[in-house]
GROMACS .gro file of N, CA, C and O in nm:
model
  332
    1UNK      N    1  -1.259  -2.480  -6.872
    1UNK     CA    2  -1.202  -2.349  -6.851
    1UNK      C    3  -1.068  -2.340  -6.924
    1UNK      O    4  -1.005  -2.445  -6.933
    2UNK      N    5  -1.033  -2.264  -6.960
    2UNK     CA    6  -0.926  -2.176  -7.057
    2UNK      C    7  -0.822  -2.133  -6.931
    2UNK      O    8  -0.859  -2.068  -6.833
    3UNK      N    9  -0.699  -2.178  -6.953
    3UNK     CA   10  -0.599  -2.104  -6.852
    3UNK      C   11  -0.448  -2.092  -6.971
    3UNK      O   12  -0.397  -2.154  -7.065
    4UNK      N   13  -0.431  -1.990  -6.902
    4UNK     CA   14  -0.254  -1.956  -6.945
    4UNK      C   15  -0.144  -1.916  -6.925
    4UNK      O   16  -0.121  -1.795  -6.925
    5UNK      N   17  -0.025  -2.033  -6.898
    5UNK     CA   18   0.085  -2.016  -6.762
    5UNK      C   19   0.197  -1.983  -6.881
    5UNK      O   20   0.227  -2.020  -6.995
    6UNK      N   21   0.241  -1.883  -6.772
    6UNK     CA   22   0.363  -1.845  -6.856
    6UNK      C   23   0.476  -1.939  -6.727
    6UNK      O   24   0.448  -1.984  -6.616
    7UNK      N   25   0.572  -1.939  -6.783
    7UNK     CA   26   0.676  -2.036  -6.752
    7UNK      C   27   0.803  -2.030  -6.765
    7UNK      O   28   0.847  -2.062  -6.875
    8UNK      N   29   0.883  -1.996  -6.679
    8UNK     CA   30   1.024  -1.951  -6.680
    8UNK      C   31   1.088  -2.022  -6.607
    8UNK      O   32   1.076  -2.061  -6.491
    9UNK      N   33   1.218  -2.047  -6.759
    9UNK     CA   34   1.295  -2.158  -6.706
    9UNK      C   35   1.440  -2.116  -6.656
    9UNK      O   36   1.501  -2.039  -6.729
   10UNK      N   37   1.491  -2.151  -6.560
   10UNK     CA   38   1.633  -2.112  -6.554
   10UNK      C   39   1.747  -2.173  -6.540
   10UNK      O   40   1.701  -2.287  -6.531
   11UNK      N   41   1.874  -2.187  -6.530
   11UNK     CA   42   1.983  -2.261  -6.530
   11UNK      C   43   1.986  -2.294  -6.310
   11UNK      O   44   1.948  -2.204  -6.235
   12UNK      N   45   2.013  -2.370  -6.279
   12UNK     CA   46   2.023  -2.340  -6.164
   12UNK      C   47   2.139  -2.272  -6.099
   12UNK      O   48   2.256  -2.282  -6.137
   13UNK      N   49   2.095  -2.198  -5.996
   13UNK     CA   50   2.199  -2.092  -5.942
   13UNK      C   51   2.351  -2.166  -5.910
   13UNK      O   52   2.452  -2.097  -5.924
   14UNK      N   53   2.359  -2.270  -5.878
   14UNK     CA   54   2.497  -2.318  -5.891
   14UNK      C   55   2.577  -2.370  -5.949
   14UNK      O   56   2.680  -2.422  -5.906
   15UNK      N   57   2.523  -2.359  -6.094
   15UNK     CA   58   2.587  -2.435  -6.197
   15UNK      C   59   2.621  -2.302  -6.323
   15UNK      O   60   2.540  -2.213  -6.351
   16UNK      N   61   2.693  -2.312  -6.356
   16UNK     CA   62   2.803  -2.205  -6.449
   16UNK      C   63   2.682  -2.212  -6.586
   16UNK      O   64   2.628  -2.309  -6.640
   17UNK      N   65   2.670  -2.063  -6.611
   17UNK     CA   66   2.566  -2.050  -6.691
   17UNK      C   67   2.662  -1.990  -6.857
   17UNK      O   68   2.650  -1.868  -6.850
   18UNK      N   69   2.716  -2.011  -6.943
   18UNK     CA   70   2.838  -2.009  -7.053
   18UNK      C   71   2.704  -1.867  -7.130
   18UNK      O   72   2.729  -1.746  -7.140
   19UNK      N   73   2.605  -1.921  -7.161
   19UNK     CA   74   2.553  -1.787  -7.240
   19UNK      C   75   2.562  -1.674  -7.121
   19UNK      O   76   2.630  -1.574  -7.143
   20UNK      N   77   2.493  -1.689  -6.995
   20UNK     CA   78   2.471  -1.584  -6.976
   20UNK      C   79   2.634  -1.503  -6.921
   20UNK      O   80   2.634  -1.391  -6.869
   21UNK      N   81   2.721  -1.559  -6.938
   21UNK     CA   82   2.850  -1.505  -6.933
   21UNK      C   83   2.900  -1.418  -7.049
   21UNK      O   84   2.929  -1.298  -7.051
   22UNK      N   85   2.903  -1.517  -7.150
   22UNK     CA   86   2.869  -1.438  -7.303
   22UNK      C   87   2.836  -1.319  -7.308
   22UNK      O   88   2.913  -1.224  -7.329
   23UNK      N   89   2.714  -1.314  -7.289
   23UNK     CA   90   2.637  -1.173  -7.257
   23UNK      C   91   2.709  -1.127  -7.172
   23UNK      O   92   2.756  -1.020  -7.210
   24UNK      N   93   2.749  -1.163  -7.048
   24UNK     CA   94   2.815  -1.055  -6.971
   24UNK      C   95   2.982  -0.978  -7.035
   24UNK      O   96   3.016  -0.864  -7.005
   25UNK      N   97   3.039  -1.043  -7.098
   25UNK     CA   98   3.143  -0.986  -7.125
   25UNK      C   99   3.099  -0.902  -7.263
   25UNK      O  100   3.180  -0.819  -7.304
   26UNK      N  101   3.022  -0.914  -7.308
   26UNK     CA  102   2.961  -0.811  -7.437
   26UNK      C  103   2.912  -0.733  -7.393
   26UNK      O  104   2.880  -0.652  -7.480
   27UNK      N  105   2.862  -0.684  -7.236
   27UNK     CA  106   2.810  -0.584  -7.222
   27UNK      C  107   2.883  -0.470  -7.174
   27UNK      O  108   2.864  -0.349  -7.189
   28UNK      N  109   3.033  -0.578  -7.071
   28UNK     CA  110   3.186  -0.535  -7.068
   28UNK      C  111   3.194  -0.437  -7.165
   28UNK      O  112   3.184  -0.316  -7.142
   29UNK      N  113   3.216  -0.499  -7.296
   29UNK     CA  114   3.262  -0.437  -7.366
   29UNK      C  115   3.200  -0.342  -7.430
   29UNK      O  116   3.268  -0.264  -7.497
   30UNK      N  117   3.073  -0.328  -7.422
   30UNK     CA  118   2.981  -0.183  -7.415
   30UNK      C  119   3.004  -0.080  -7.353
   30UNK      O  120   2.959   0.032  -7.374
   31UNK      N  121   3.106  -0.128  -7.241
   31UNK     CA  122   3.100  -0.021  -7.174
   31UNK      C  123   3.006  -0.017  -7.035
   31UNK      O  124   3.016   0.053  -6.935
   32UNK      N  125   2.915  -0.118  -7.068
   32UNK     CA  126   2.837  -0.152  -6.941
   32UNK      C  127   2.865  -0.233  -6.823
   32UNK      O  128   2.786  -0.313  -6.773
   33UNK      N  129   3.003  -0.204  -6.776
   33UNK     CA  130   3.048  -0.271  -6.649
   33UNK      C  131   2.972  -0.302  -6.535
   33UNK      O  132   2.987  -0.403  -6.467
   34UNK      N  133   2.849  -0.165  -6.508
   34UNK     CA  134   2.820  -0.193  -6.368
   34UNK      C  135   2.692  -0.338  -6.413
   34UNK      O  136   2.592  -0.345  -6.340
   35UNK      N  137   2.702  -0.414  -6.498
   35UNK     CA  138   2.601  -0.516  -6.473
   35UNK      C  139   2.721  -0.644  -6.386
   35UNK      O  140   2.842  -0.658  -6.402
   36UNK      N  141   2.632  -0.713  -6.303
   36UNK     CA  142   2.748  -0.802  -6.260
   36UNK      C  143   2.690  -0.982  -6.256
   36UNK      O  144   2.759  -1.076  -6.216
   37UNK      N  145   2.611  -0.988  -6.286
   37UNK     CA  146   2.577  -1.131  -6.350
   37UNK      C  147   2.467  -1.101  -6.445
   37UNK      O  148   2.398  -1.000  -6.461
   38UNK      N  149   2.471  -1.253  -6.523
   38UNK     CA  150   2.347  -1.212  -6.613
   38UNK      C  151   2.347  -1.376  -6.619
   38UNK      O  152   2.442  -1.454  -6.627
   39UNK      N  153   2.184  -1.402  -6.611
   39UNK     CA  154   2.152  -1.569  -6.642
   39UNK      C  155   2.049  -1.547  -6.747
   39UNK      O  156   1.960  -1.462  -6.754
   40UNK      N  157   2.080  -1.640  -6.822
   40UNK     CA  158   2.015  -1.668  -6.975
   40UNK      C  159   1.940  -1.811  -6.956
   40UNK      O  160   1.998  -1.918  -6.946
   41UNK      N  161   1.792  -1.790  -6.951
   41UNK     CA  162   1.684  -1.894  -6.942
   41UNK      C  163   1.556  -1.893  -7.072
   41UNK      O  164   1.560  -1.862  -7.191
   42UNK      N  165   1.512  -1.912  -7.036
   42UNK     CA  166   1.365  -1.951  -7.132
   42UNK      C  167   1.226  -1.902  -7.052
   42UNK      O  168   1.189  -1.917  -6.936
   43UNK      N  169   1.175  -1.844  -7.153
   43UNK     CA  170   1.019  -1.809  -7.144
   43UNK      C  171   0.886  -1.873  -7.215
   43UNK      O  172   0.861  -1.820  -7.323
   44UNK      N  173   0.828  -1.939  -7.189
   44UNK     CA  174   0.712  -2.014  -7.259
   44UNK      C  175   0.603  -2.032  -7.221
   44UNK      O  176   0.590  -2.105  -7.122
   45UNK      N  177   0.490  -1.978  -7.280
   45UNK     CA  178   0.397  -1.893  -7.286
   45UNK      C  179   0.262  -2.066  -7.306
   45UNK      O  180   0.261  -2.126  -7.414
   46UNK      N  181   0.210  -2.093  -7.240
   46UNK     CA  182   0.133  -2.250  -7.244
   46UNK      C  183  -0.018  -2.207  -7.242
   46UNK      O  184  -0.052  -2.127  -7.156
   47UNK      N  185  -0.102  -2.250  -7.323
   47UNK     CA  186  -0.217  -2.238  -7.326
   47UNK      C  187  -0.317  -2.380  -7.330
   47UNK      O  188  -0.323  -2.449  -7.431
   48UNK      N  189  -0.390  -2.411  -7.214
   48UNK     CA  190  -0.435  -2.464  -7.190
   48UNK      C  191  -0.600  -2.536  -7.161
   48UNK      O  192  -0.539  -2.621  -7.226
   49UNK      N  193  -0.638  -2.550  -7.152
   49UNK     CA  194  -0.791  -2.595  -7.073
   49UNK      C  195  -0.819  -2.756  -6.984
   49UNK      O  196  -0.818  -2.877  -7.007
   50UNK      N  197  -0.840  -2.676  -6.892
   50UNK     CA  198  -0.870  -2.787  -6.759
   50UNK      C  199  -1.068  -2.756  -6.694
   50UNK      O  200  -1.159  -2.674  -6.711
   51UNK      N  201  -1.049  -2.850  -6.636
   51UNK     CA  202  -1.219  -2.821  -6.535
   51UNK      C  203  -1.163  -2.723  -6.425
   51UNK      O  204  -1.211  -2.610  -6.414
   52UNK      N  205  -1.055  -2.772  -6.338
   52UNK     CA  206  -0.975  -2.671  -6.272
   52UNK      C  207  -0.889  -2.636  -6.289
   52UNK      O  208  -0.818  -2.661  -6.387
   53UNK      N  209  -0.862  -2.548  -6.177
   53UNK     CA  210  -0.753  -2.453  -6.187
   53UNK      C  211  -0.634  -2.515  -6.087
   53UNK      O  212  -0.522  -2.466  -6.097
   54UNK      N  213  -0.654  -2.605  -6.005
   54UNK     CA  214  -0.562  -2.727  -5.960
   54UNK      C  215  -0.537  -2.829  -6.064
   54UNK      O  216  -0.435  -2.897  -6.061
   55UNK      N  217  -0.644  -2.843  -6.174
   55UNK     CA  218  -0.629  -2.977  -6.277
   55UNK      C  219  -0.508  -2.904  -6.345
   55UNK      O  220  -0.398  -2.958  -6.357
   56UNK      N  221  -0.537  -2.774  -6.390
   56UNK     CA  222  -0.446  -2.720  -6.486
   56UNK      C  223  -0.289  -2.698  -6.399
   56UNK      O  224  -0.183  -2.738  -6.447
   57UNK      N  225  -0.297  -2.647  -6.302
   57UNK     CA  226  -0.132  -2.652  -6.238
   57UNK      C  227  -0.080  -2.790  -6.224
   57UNK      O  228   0.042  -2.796  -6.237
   58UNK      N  229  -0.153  -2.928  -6.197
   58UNK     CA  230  -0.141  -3.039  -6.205
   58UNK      C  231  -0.043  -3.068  -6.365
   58UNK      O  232   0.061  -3.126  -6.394
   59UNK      N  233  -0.122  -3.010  -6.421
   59UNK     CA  234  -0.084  -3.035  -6.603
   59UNK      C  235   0.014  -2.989  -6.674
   59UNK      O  236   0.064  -3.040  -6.774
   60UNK      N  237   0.047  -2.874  -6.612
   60UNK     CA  238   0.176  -2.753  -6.632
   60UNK      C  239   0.319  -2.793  -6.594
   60UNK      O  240   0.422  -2.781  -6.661
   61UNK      N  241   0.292  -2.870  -6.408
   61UNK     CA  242   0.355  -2.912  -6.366
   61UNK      C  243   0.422  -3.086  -6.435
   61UNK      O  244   0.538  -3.127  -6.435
   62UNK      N  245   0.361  -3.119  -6.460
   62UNK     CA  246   0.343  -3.231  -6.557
   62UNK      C  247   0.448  -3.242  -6.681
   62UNK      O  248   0.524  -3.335  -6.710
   63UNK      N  249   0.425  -3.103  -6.753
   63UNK     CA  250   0.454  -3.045  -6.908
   63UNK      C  251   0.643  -2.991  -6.844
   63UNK      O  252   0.740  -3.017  -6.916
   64UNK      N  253   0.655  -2.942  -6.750
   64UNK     CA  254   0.780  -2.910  -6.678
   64UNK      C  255   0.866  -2.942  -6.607
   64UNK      O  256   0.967  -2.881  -6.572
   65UNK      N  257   0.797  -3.118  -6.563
   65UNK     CA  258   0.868  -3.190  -6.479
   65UNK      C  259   0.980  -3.286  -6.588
   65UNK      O  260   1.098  -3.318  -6.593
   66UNK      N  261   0.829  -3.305  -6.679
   66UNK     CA  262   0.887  -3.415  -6.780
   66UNK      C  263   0.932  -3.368  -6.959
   66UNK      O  264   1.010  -3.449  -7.008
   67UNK      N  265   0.907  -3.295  -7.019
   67UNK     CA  266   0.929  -3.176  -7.072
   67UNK      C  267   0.956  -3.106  -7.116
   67UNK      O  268   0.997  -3.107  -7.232
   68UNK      N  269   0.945  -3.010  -7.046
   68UNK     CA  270   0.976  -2.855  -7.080
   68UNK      C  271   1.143  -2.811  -6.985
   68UNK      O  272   1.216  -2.727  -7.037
   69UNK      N  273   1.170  -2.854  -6.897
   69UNK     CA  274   1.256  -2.840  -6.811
   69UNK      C  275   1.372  -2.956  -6.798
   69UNK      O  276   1.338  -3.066  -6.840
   70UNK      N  277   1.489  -2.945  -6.751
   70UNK     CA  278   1.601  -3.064  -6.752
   70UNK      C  279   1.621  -3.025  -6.621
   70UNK      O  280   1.680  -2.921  -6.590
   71UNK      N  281   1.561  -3.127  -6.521
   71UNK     CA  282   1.558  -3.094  -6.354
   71UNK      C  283   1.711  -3.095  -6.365
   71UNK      O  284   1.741  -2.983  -6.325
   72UNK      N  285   1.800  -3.144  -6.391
   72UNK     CA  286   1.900  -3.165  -6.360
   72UNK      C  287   1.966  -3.035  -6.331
   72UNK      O  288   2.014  -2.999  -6.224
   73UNK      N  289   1.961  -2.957  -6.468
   73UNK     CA  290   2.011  -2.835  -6.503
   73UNK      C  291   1.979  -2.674  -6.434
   73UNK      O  292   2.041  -2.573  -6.403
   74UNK      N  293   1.800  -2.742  -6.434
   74UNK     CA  294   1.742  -2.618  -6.447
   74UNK      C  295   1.635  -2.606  -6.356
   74UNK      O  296   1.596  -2.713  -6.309
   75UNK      N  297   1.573  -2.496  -6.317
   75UNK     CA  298   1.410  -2.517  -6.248
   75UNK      C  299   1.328  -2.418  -6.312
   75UNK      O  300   1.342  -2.349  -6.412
   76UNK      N  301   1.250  -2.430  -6.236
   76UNK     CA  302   1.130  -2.375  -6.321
   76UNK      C  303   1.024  -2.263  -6.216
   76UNK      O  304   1.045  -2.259  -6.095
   77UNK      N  305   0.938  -2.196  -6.266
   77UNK     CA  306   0.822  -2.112  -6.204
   77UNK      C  307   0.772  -2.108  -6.268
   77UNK      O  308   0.794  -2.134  -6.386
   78UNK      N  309   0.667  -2.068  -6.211
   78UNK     CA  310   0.533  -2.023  -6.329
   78UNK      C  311   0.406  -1.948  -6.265
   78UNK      O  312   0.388  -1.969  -6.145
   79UNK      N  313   0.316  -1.863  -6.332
   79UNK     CA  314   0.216  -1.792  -6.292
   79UNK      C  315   0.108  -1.832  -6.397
   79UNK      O  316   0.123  -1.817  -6.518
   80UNK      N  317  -0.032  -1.899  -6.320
   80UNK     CA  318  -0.123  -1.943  -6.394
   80UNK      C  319  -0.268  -1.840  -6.422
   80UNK      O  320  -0.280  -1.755  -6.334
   81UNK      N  321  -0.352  -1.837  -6.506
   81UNK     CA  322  -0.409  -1.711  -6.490
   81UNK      C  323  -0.557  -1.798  -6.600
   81UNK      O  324  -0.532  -1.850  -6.708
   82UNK      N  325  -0.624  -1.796  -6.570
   82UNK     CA  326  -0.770  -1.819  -6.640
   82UNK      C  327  -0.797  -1.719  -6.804
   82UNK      O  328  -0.768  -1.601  -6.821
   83UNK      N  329  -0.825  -1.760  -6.846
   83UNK     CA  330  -0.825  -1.697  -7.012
   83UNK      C  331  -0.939  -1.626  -7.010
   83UNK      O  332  -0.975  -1.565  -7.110
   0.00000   0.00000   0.00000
């Protein structure tokens, strides 16, 4: 079977995110004050094939533990979907 997890990565909420600050003071300066945080992560789009659909979250999880992701930094989600 054909599956395909999209995968979003993020900085974790308690650790000082420098881009997505970046962005926030450029949007300041747009003129766009009322935004009041902004976090800057990653999107990645995984295409796969497993027998299941537990083999494949097994595999994803796998690809994000070791990876795709810096546990330290960051965590992760994802939504898996059959092709």
């Amino acid at each position: 079977m054909k599956f395909v997890a999209e995968i979003d990565i993020m900085p974790r909420p308690e650790l000082l995110d420098p881009q997505g600050k970046a962005v926030l003071l450029g949007l300041e300066h747009l003129g766009l004050d009322q935004v009041n945080d902004v976090r800057i992560g990653k999107h990645i789009t995984l295409q796969l094939e497993a027998e299941t659909e537990e083999i494949a979250r097994e595999k994803v999880d796998k690809a994000c533990n070791k990876l795709l992701a810096n546990l330290i930094m960051e965590s992760f989600t994802y939504e898996l979907q059959q092709a």
